[in-house]
Coordinates of C-alpha atoms in Angstrom, one line a residue:
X1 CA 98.8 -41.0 11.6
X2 CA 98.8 -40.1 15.3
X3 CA 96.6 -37.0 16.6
X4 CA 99.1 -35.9 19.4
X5 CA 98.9 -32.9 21.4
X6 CA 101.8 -30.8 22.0
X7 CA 102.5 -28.7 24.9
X8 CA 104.4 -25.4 22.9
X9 CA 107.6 -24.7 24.5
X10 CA 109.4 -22.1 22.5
X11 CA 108.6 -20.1 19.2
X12 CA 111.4 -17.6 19.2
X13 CA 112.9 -16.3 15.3
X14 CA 116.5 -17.6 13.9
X15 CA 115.8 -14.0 12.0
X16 CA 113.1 -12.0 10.5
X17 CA 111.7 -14.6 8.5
X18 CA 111.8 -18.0 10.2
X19 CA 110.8 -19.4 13.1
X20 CA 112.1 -21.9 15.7
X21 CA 109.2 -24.1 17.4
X22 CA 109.6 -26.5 20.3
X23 CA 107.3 -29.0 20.6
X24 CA 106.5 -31.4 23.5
X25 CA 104.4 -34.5 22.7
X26 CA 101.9 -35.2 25.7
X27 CA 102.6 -39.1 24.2
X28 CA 106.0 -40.8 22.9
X29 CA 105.8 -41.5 19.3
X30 CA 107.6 -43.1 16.6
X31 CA 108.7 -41.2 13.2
X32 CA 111.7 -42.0 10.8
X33 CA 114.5 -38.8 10.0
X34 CA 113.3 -37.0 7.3
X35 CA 109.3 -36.9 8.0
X36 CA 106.7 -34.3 9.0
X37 CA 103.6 -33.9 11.1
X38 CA 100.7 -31.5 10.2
X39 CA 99.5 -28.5 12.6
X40 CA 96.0 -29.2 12.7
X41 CA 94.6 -25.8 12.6
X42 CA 90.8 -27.1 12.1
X43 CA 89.5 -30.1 11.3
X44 CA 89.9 -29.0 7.7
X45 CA 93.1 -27.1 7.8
X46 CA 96.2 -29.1 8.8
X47 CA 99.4 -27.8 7.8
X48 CA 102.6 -29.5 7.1
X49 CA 106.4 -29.0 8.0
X50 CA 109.5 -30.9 8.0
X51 CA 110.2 -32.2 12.2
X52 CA 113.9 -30.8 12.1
X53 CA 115.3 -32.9 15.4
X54 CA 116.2 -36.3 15.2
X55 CA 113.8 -39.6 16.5
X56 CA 114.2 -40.1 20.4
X57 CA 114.5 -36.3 21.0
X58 CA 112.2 -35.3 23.7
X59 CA 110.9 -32.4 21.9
X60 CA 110.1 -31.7 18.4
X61 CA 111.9 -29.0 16.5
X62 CA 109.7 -27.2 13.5
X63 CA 111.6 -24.3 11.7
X64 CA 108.5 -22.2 9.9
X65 CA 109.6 -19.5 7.3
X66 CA 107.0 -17.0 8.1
X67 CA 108.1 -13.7 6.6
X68 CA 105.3 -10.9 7.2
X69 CA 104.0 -11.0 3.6
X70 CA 103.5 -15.0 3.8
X71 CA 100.1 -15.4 5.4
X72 CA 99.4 -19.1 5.3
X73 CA 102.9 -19.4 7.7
X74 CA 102.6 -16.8 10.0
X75 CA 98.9 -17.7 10.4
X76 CA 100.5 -20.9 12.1
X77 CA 103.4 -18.4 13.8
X78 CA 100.6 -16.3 15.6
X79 CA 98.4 -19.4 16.4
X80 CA 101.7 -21.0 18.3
X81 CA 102.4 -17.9 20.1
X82 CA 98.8 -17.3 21.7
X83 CA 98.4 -20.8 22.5
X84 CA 99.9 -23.4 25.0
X85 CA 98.8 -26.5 23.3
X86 CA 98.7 -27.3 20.0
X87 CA 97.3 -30.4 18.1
X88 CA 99.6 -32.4 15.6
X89 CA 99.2 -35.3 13.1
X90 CA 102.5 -37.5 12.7
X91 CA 103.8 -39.0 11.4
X92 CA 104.1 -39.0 7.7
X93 CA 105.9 -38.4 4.4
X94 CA 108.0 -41.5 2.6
X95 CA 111.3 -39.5 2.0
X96 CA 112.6 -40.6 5.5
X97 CA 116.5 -41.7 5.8
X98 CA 117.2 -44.7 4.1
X99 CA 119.8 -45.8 7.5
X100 CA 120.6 -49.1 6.3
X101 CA 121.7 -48.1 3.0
X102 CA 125.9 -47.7 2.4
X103 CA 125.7 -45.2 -1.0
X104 CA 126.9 -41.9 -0.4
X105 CA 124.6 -39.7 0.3
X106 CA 123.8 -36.0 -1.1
X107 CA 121.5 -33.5 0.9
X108 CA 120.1 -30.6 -1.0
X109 CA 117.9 -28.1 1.1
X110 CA 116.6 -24.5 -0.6
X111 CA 115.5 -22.1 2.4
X112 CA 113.6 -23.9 5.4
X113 CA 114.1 -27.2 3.5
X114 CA 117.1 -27.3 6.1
X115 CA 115.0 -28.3 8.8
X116 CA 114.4 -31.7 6.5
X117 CA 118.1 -32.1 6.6
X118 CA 118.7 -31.2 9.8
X119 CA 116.6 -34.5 11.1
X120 CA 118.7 -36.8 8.8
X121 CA 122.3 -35.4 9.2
X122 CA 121.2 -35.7 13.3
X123 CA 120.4 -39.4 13.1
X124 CA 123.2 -40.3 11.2
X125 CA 125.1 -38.6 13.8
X126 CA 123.3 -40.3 16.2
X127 CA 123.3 -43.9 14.9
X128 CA 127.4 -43.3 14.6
X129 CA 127.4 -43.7 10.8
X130 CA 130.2 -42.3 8.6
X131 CA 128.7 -42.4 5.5
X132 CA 130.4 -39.8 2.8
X133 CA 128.0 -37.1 3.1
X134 CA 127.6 -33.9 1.0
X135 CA 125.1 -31.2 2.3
X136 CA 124.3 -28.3 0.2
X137 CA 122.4 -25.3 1.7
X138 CA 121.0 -22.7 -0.9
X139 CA 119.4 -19.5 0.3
X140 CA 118.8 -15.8 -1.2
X141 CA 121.7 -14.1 1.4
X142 CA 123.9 -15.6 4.2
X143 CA 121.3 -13.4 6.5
X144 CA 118.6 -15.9 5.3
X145 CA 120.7 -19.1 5.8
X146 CA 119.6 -19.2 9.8
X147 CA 121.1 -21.9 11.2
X148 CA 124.3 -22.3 9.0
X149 CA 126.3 -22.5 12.7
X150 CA 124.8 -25.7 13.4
X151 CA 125.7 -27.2 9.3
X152 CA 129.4 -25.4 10.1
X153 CA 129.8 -27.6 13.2
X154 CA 129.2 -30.6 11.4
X155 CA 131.8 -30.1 8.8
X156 CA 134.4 -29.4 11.5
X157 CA 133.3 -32.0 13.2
X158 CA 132.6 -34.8 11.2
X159 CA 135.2 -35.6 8.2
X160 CA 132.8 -37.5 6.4
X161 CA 130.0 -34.7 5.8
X162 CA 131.1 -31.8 3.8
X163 CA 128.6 -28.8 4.3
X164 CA 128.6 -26.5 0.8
X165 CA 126.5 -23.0 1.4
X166 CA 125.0 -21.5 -1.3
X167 CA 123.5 -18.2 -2.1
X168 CA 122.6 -16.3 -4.6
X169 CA 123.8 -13.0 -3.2
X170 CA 127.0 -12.3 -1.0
X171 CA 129.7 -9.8 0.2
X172 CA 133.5 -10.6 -0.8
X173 CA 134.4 -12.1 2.5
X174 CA 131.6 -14.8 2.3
X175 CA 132.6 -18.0 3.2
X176 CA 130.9 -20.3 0.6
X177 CA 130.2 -20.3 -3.0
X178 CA 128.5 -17.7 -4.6
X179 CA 125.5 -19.2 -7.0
X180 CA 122.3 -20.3 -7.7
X181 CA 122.1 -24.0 -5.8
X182 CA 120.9 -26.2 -8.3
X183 CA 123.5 -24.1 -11.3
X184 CA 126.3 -25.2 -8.1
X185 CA 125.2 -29.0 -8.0
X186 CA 125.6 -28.9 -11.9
X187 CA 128.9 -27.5 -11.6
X188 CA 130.4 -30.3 -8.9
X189 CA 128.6 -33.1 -10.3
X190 CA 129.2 -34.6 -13.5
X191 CA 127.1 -38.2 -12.7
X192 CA 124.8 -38.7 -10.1
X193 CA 124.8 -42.2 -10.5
X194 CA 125.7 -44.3 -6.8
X195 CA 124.0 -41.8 -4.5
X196 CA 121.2 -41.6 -2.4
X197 CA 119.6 -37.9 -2.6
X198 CA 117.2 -36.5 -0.4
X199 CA 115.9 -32.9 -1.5
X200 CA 113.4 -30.2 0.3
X201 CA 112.8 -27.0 -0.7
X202 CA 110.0 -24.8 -2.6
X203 CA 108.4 -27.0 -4.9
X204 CA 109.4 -25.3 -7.9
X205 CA 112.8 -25.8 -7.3
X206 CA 112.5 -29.5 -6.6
X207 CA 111.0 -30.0 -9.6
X208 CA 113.3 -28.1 -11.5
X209 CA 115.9 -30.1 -9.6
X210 CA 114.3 -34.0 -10.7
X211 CA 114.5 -32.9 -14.9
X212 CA 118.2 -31.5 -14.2
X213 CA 119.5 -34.7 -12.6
X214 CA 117.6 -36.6 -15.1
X215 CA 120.1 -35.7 -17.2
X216 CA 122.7 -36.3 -14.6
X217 CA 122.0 -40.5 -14.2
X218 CA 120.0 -40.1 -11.1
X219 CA 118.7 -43.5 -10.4
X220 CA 115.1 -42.1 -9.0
X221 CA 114.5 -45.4 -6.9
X222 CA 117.4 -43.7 -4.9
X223 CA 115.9 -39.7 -5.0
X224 CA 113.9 -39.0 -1.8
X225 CA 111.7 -35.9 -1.6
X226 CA 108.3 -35.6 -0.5
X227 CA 107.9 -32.5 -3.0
X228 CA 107.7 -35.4 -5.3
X229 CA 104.3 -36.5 -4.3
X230 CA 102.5 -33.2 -5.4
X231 CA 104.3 -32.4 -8.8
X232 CA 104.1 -35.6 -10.7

């Protein structure tokens, strides 16, 4: 990995619990859709989140869930406010987008796990491919799903990716399903078998996720999640 410092551009909030940081790299690097960089804190303390904008983007987008009762974020919130630089290790993480693969592909995010997505549904975008594409976005409320403008674009936009919101809560005139994300999946998925899946969310959650497609045929050469690294 790189140490790269980053001039900070922006750190403004989607809502009352997540962040939007803007990054500028003093030096070009390379990174593949779908990995992170670590805010180095202190030498010891180096903190990890998803990049959300594609490779080739002139800055780096970062979307930190950093709710006032969730220290170890918003530790990293006030740090990028007060400062103008910040330090960053990049890239890393092995759950990157699998381009030259033709198997339709299923996204799963829970909360800020969009900003994993959010890289990978940009570079296919970018690189023109048209790849059947199912995104799923599970969140608490549609207040907490922050950017679910940008995932509504893309399904007007592009026939092949079909963008499913989920959440658990919801007033009758929501426009989406109405569930727990992973109890949804179970319900429009009978075989899992064919796909490529990449997953971010709470850890939890993608755990929970691996046992249920287990069950579903999941070929796990073909499930991409960096979760996976820290709950063998």
């Amino acid at each position: 990995m790189n140490s790269i410092r980053c001039k900070i551009e922006k750190v403004t909030p989607f809502n009352d619990a997540v962040y939007q940081v803007q990054l500028r790299p003093e030096l070009p690097f390379a990174f593949a859709a779908g990995q992170y960089l670590s805010i180095v804190m202190s030498e010891t303390d180096k903190r990890p989140f998803s990049i959300a904008s594609a490779p080739g983007c002139e800055l780096l987008e970062l979307h930190i869930g950093a709710a006032v009762t969730e220290n170890y974020p918003m530790q990293v919130v006030e740090r990028l406010k007060s400062s103008e630089t910040i330090d960053i290790e990049a890239p890393a993480g092995d759950a990157f987008l699998r381009h030259q693969s033709d198997r339709p592909r299923l996204l799963i995010a829970g909360g800020t796990g969009f900003s994993y997505i959010k890289s990978i549904v940009e570079q296919q975008i970018a690189l023109g491919q048209q790849i059947e594409t199912s995104l799923y976005w599970g969140c608490r409320t549609p207040e907490a799903m922050y950017y679910q403008s940008i995932a509504r674009e893309w399904h007007q936009q592009f026939p092949w990716l079909h963008f499913v919101p989920v959440v658990e809560q919801a007033p009758a005139d929501w426009q989406g399903k109405t569930n727990l994300l992973l109890a949804q999946l179970k319900e429009d998925f009978i075989s899992l078998i064919g796909y490529d899946i990449y997953i971010a969310g709470r850890f939890p959650m993608v755990g929970a996720a691996r046992e249920m497609f287990r069950d579903m045929g999941v070929e796990e050469e073909h499930l991409y999640g960096d979760a996976f690294a820290f709950i063998k």
